[in-house]
Coordinates of C-alpha atoms and ligand atoms in Angstrom, one line a residue:
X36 CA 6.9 20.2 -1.4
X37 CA 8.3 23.5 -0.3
X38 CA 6.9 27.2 -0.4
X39 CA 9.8 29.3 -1.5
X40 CA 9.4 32.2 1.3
X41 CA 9.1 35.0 -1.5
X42 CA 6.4 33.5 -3.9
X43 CA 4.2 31.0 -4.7
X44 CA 5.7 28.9 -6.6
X45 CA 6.0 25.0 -5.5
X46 CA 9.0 22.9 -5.4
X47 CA 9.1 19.2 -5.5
X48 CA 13.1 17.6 -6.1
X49 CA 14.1 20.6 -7.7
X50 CA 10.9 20.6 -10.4
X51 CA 9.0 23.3 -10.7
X52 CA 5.1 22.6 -10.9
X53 CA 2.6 24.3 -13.5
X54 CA -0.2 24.2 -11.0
X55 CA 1.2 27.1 -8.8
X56 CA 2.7 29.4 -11.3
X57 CA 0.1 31.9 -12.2
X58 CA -1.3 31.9 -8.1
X59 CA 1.0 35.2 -7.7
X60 CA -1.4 37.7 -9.5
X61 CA -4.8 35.9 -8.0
X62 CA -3.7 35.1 -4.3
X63 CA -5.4 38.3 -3.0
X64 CA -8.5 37.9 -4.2
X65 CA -8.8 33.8 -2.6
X66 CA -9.5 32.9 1.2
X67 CA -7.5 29.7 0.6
X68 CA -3.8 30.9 -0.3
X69 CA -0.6 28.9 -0.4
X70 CA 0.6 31.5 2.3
X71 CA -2.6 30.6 5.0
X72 CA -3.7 27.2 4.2
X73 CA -3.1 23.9 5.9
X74 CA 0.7 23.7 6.3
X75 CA 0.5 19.6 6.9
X76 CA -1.7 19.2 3.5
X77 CA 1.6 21.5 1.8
X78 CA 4.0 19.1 3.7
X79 CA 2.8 15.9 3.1
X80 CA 3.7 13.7 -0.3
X81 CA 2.4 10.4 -2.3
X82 CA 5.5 9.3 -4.8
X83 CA 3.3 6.7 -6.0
X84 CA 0.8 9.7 -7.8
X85 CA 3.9 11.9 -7.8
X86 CA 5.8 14.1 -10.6
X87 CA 6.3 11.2 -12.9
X88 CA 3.2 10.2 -13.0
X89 CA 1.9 13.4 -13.8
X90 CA 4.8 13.6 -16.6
X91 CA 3.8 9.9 -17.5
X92 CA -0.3 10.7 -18.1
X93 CA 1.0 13.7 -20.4
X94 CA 3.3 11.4 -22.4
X95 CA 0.7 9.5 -23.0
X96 CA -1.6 12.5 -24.2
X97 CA 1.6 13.4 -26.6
X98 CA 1.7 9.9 -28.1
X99 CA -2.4 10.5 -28.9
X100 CA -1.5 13.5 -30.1
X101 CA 1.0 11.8 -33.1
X102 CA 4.1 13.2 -31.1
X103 CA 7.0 11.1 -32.1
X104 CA 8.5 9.7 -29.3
X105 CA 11.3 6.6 -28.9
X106 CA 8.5 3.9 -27.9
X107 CA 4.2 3.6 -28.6
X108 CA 3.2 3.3 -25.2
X109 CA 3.8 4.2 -21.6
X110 CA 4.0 1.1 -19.5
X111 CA 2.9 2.3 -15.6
X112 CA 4.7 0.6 -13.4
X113 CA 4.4 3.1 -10.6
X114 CA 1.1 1.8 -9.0
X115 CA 0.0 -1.5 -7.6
X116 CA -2.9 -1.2 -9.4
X117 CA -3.8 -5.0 -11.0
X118 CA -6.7 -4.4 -13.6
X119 CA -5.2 -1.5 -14.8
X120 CA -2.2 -3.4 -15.7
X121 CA -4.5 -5.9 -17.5
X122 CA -5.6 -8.4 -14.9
X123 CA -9.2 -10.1 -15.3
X124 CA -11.9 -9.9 -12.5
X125 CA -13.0 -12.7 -10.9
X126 CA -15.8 -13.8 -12.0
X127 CA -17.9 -15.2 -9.0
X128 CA -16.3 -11.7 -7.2
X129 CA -18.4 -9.9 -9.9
X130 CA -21.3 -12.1 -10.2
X131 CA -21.9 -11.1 -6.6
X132 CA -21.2 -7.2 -7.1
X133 CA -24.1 -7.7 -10.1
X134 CA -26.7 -9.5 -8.2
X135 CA -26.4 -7.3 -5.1
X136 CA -26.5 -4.4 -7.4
X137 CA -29.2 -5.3 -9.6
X138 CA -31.5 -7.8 -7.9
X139 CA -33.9 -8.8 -10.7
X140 CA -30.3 -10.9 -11.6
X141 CA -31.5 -13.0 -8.9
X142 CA -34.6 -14.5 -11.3
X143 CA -31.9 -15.0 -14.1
X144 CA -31.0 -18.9 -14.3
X145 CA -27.0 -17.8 -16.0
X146 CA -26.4 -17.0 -12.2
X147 CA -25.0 -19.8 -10.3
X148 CA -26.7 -20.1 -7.0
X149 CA -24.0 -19.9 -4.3
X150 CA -23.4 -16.5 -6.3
X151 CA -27.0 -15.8 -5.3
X152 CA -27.0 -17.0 -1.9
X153 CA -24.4 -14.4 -1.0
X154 CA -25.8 -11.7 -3.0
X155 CA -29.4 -12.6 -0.8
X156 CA -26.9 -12.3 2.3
X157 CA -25.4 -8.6 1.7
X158 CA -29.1 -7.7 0.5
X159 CA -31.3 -8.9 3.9
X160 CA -28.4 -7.2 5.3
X161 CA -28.6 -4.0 4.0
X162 CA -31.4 -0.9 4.9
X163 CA -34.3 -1.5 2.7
X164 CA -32.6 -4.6 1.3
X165 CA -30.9 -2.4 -1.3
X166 CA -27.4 -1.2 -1.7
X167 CA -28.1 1.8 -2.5
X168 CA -28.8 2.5 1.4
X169 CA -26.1 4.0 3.7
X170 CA -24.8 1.1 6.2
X171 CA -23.9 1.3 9.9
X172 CA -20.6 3.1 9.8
X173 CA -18.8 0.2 10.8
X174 CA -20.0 -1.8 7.7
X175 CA -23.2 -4.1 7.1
X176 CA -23.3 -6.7 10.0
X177 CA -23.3 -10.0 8.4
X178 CA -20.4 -8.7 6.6
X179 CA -18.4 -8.1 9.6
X180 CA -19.4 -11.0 11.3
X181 CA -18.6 -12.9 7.8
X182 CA -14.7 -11.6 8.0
X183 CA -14.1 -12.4 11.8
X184 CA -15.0 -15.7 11.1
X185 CA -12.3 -16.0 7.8
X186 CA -10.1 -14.4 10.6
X187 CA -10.8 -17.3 12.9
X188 CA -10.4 -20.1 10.4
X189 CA -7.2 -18.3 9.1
X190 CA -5.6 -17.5 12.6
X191 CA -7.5 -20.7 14.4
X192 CA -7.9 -18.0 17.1
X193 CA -11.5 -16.3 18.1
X194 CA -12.2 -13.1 16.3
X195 CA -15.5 -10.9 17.4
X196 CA -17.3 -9.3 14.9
X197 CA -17.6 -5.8 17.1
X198 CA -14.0 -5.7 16.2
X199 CA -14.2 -5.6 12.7
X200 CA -14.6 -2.5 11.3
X201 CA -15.0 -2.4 7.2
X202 CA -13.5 0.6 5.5
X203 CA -13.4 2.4 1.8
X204 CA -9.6 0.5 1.3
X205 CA -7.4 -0.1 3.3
X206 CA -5.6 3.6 3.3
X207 CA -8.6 4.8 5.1
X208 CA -8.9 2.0 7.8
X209 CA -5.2 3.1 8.4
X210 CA -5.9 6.8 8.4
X211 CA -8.5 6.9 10.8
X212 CA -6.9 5.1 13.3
X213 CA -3.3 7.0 13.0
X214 CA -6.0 10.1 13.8
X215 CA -6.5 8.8 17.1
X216 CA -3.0 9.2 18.2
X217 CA -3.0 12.6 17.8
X218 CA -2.3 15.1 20.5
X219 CA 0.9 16.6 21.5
X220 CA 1.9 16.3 25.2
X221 CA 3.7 19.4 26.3
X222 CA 4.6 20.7 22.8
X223 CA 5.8 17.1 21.7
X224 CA 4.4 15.3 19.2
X225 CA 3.7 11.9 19.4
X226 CA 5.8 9.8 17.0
X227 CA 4.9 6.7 14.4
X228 CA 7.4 3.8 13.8
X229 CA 7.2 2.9 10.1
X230 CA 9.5 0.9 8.1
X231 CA 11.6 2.6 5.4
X232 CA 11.6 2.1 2.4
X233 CA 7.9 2.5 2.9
X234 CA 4.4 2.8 1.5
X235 CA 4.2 6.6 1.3
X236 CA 0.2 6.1 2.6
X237 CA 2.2 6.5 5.8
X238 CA 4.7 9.0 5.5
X239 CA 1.9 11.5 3.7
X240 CA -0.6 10.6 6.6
X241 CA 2.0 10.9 9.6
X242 CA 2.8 14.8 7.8
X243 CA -1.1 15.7 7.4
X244 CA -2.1 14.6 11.1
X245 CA 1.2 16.0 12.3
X246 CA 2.8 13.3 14.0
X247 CA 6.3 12.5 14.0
X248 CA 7.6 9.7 11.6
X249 CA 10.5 7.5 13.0
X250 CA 11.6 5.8 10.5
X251 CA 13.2 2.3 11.3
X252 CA 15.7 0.7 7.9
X253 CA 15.2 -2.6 6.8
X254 CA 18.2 -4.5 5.9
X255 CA 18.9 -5.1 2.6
X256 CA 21.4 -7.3 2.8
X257 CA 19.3 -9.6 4.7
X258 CA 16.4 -9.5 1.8
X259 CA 15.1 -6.4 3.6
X260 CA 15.0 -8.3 6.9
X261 CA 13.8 -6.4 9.9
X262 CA 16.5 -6.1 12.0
X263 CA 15.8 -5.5 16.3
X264 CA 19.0 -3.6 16.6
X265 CA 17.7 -1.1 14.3
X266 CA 14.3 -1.2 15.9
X267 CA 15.8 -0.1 19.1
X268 CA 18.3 2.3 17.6
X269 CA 15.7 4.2 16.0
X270 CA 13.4 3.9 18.8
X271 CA 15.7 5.7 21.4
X272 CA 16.8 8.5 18.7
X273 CA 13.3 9.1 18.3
X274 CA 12.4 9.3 22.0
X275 CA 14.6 12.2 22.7
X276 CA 12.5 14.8 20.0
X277 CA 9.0 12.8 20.3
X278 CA 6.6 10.8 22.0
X279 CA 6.7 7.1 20.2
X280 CA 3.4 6.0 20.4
X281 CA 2.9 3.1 17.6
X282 CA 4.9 0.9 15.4
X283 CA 3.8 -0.3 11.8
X284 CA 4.9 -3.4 10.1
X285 CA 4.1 -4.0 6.3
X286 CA 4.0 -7.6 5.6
X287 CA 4.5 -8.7 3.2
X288 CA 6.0 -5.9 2.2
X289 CA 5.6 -2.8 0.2
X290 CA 8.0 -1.5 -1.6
X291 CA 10.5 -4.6 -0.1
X292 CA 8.8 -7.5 -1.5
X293 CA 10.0 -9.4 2.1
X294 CA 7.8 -12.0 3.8
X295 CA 8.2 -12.2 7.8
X296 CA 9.4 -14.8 9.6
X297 CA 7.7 -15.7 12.6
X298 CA 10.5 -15.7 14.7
X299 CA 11.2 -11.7 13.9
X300 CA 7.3 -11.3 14.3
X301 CA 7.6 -12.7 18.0
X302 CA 10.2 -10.4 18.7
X303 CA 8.6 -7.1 17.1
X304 CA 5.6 -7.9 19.6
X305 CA 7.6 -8.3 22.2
X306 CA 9.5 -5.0 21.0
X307 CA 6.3 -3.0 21.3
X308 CA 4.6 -4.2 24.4
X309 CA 7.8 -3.6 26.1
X310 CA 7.5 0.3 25.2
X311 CA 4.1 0.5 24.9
X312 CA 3.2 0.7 21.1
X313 CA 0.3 0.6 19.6
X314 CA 1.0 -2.2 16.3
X315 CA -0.7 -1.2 13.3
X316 CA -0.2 -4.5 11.3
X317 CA -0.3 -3.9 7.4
X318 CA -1.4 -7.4 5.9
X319 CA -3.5 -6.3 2.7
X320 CA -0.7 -8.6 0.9
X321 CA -1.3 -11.6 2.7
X322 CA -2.4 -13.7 -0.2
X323 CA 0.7 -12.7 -2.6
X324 CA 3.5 -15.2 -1.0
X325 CA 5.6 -16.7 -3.4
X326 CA 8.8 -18.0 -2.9
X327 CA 9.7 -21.3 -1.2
X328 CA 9.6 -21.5 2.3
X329 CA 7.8 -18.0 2.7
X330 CA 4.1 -18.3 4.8
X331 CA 2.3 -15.4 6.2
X332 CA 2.1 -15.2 9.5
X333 CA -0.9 -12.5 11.1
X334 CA 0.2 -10.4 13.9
X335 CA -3.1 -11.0 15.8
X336 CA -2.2 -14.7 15.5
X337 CA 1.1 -14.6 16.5
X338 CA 0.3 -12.5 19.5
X339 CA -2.6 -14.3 20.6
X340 CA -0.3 -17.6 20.2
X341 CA 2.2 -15.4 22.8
X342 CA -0.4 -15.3 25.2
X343 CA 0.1 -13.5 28.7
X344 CA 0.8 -10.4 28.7
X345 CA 0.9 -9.8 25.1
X346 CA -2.5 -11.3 24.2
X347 CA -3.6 -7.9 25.3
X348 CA -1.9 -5.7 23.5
X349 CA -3.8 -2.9 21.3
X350 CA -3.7 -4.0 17.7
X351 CA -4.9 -2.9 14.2
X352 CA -4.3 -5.5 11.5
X353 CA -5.5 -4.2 8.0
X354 CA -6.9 -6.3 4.7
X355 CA -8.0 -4.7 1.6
X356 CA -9.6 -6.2 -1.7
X357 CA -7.1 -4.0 -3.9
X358 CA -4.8 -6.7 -3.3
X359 CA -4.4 -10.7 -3.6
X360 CA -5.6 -12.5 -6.6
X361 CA -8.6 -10.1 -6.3
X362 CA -6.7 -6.5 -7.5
X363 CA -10.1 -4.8 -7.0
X364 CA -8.6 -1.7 -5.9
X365 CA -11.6 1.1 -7.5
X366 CA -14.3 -0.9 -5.7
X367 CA -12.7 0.5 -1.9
X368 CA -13.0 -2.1 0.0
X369 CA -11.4 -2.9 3.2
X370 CA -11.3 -3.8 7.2
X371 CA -9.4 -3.3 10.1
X372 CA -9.7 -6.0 13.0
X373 CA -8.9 -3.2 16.0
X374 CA -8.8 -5.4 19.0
X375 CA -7.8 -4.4 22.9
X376 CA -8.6 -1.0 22.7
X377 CA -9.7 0.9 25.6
X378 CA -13.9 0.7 25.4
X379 CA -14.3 4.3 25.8
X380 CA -11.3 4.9 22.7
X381 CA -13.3 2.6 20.9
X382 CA -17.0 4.7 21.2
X383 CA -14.7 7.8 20.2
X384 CA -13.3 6.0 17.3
X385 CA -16.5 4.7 16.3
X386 CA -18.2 8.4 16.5
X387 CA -15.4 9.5 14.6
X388 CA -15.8 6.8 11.5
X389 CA -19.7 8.3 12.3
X390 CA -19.0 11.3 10.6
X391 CA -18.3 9.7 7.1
X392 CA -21.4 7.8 7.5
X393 CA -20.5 4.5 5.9
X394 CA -17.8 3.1 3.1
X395 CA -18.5 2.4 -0.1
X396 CA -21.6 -0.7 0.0
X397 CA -20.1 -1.8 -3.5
X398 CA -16.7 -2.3 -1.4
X399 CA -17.9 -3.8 1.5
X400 CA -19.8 -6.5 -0.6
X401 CA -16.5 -7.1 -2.5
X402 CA -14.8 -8.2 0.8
X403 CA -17.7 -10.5 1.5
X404 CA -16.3 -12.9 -1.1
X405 CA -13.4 -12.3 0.2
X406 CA -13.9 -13.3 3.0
X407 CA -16.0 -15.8 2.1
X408 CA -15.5 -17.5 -1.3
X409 CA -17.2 -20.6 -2.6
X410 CA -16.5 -23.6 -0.9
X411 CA -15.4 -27.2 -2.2
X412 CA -18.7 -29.0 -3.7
X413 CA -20.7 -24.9 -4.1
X414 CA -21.1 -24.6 -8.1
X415 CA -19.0 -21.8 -8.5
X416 CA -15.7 -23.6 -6.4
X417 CA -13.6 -25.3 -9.9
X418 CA -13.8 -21.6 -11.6
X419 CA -13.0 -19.8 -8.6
X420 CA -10.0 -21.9 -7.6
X421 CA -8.4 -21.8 -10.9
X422 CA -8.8 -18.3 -11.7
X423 CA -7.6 -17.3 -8.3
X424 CA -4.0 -19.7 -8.8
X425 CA -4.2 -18.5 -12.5
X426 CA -3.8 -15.2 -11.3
X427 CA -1.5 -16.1 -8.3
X428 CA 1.0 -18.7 -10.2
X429 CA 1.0 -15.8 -12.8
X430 CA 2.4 -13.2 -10.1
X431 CA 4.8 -15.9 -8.5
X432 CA 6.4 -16.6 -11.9
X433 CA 6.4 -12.9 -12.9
X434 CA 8.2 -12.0 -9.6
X435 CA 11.1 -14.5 -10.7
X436 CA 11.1 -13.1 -14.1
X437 CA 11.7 -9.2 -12.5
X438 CA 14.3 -10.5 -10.1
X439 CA 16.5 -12.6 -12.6
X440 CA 17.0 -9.9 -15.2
X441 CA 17.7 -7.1 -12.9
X442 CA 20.1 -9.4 -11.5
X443 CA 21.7 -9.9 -14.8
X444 CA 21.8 -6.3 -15.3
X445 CA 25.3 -4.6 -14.2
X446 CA 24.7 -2.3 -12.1
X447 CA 21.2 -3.2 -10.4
X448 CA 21.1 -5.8 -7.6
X449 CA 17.2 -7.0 -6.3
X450 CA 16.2 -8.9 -3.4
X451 CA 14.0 -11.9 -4.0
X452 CA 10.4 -10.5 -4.4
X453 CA 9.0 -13.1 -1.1
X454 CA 5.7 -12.0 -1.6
X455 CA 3.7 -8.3 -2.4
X456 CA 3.6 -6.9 -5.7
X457 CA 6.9 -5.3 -6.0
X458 CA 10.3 -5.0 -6.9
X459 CA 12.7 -2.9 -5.1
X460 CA 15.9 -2.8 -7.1
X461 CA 19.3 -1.2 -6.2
X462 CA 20.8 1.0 -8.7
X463 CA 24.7 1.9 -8.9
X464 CA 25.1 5.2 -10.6
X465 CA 28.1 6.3 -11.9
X466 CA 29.8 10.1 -10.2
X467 CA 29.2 11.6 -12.9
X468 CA 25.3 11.0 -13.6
X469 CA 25.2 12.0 -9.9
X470 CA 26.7 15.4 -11.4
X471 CA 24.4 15.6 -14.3
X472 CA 21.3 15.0 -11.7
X473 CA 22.7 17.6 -9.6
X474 CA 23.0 20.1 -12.7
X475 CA 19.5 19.3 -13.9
X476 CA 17.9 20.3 -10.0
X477 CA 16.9 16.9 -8.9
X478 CA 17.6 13.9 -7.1
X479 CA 19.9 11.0 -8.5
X480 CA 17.5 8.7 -8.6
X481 CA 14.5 10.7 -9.7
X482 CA 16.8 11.9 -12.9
X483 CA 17.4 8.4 -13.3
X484 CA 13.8 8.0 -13.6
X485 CA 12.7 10.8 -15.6
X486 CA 15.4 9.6 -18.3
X487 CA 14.1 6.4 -18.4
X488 CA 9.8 7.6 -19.2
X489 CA 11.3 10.1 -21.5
X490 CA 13.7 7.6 -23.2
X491 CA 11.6 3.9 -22.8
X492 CA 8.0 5.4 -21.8
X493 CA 8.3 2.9 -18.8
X494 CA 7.5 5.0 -15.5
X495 CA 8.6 3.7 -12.2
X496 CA 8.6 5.1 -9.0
X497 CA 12.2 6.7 -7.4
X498 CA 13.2 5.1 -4.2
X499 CA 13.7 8.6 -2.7
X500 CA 9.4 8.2 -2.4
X501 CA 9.6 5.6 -0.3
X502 CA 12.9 6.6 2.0
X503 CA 16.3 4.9 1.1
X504 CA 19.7 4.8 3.1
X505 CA 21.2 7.7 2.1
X506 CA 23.5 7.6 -0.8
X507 CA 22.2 4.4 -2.0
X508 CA 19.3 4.7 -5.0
X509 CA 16.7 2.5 -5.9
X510 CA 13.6 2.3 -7.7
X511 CA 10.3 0.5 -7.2
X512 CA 8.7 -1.5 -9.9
X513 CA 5.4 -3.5 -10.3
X514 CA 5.4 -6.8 -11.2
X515 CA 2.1 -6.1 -12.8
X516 CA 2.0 -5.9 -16.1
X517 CA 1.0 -9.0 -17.9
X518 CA 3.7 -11.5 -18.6
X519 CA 4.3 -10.3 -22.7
X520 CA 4.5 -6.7 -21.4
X521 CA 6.8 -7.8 -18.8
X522 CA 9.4 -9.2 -20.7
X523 CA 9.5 -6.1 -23.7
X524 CA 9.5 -3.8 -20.2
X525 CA 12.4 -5.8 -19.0
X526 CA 14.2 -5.7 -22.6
X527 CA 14.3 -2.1 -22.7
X528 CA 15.0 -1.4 -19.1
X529 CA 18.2 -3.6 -19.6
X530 CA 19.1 -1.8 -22.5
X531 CA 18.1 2.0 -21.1
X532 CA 20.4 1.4 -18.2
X533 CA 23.4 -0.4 -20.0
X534 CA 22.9 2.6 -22.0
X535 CA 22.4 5.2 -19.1
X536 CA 25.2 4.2 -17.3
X537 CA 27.5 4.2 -20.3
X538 CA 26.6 7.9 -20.9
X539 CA 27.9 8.9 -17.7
X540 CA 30.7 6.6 -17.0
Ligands
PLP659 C1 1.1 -1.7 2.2 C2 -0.2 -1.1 1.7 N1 -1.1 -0.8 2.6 C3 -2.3 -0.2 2.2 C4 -2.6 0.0 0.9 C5 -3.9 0.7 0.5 O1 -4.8 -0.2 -0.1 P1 -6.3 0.2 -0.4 O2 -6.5 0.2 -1.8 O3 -7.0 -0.9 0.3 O4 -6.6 1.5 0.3 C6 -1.6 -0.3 -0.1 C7 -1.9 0.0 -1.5 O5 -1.0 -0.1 -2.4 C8 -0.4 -0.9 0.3 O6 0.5 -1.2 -0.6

């Protein structure tokens, strides 16, 4: 976003927003203005949330209002967002969140009693036995001693509970720990690896705390493989304008869809104890694997497995219950596992989580049954384990379906979607609607997108908001909604860009 020097009116890609266009005649009269406020908060961007989205909610307020448009609905296919696309809670998940929010539940006999057990858990847990209490900041107890054990049995390496810290999502485990890396030596910032494409949670946050963003490209000719050249190459550009300080890896990942081998995991540790990195590891889609020969491998594991020296590296591996076969992304739940750090970083980091208080109780109880589900022979177990490969098998055959037709499209290629929730296709646009997006003020690929909500009502997410080798376009795409939507999404997204591309040819 940009503040034109003369006025007050914001620029995103060449659009002009609604939201700052009458500021001019009442900026006088504020203490907050466009002109003194917080230039990193002006700087800073989330595609995901972004212009189309914004153009997408008031399509959707036109079609209630009898506008006639080409389609019925808008499909949003910007956001990983699960339930919103349709997907089903899980039921023991919920029974849980019910007891531990209303415990004269616990007398009713519908309950099944491992759904009880865990709600009596959270409860003796919490202040007062109620939820409604404010935790310690670092999450209720038994909760955090509850995820380093799934840690250990996952990893089959020991995890301590004073490591775990539980957090409202993931996004703000992530955020407060990118905080601590804050402070410019001798006018330099310090500078943050991340992958690009990328999840924009970074980019946005690296611009608010002020950081510097070097951004590494993953190959997508190698099904968005992380390659160590580029590692390097970026890593020494970087070091001449910054400090490099830390080193994020999404996996699987987001927007990519690419699971990690462990061989390339090996080496990216190596990587980063060799120029002192701090690793923020990004796992919150470590249940969604789905093609053959893909497994998730944790950092913490693989570095562990490494041993000396790199057993002691300083590492912050991230989970969230958005994600998985769980999708519970409103109830904010979420941990970091933040392991070798220096014990008087860690009592500043915990007086700085402090200040918040506590996250979300709700949230934290959701990651308890995350963490620790019903187990074979428990009454809830059968329902569990088939609505959680339900929902998985669902997601594994629904990234197949994305991937085939944009494959059959002309003019799109997509990677295999390993694992995550997303699609990142490659789109080949002809000269001339390069021209036409150039005429119309905004970027290629975010024309591209515009025409397709307007014309289909389907609303993706331009690659530009997640970083793209220049001169190549892409989008991103759920593979969210349910499998019937799916395929009338695909129909018409076929047809939009046979018919796109013919336009402009
Ligand atoms: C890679 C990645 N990390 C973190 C998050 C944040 O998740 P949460 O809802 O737990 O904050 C997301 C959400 O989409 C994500 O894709």
């Amino acid at each position: 976003m940009l503040s034109r020097a003369s006025g007050r009116c914001l620029l995103h890609q060449g659009r002009r927003y609604v939201y700052a266009a009458s500021l001019s005649t009442q900026t006088g009269q504020k203490v907050i203005t466009l002109d003194n406020m917080n230039p990193q908060v002006k700087k800073m961007e989330y595609a995901v949330r972004g212009p189309l989205v914004i153009r997408a909610t008031a399509i959707e307020k036109e079609l209630e209002a009898g506008i006639e448009k080409p389609f019925k609905t808008v499909t949003k296919a910007n956001i990983g967002d699960a339930h919103a696309m349709g997907q089903k809670p899980i039921t023991f998940l919920r029974q849980v969140l019910s007891l531990c929010s209303m415990p004269s539940l616990l007398e009713d006999s519908s309950f099944p009693e491992d759904a009880k057990e865990r709600a009596r858990g959270v409860l003796a847990g919490c202040k007062g036995t109620s939820l409604g209490s404010y935790s310690d900041s670092p999450g209720i107890e038994i909760i955090r001693r509850h995820v380093a054990d799934y840690i250990q049995q996952r990893d089959g390496q020991p995890s301590s509970w004073e490591d775990i810290i539980l957090c409202a999502g993931a996004s703000e485990g992530i955020r407060s720990i990118m905080k601590l890396m804050v402070q410019h030596e001798n006018g330099i910032r310090p500078g943050v690896m991340i992958p690009i494409p990328q999840y924009p949670l970074y980019s946005a946050s690296i611009d608010e705390y002020d950081l510097h963003q070097i951004g590494y490209y993953l190959e997508e000719s190698t099904n968005w493989g992380l390659d160590m050249a580029e590692l390097e190459r970026a890593y020494t550009e970087a070091k001449k304008v910054c400090h490099p300080k830390a080193l994020v890896v999404i996996n699987p990942g987001n927007p990519t869809g690419n699971v990690l081998p462990r061989e390339n995991i090996e080496a990216v540790i190596k990587f980063a104890h060799e120029r002192k990195l701090f690793l923020f590891a990004d796992e919150v889609y470590q249940d969604n694997i789905y093609a053959d020969g893909c497994v998730f491998h944790s950092f913490k594991k693989v570095m562990k497995e490494l041993g000396e020296p790199y057993c002691h590296m300083e590492m912050a591996s991230f989970m969230s219950c958005s994600k998985g076969y769980m999708g519970e992304c409103g109830l904010r739940g979420g941990y970091a596992e933040v392991i070798n750090l220096d014990p008087d970083v860690k009592a500043m980091y915990l007086k700085s989580i402090s200040a918040k208080l506590c996250p979300t109780t709700l949230g934290q109880a959701a990651m308890e049954c995350v963490v620790n589900p019903p187990r074979k022979g428990d009454p809830s177990y059968d329902q569990f384990i088939s609505e959680k490969s339900a929902v998985l098998s669902s997601l594994a055959q629904r990234a197949k379906m994305v991937v085939e037709t944009f494959n059959s499209v002309p003019g799109m290629s997509c990677n295999t979607v390993q694992g995550a929730m997303y699609a990142f296709p490659q789109i080949h646009l002809p000269p001339k609607a390069i021209e036409a997006a150039k005429a119309a003020g905004q970027l290629p690929d975010v024309f591209y997108a515009f025409q397709l909500l307007e014309n289909t009502g389907i609303c993706i997410v331009p690659g530009s908001g997640f970083g793209q080798r220049p001169g190549t376009y892409h989008f991103r795409t759920t593979i969210l909604p349910q499998p019937e939507m799916l395929s009338t999404m695909l129909e018409k997204f076929r047809e939009f860009h046979t018919s796109f591309v013919k336009r402009y040819q």
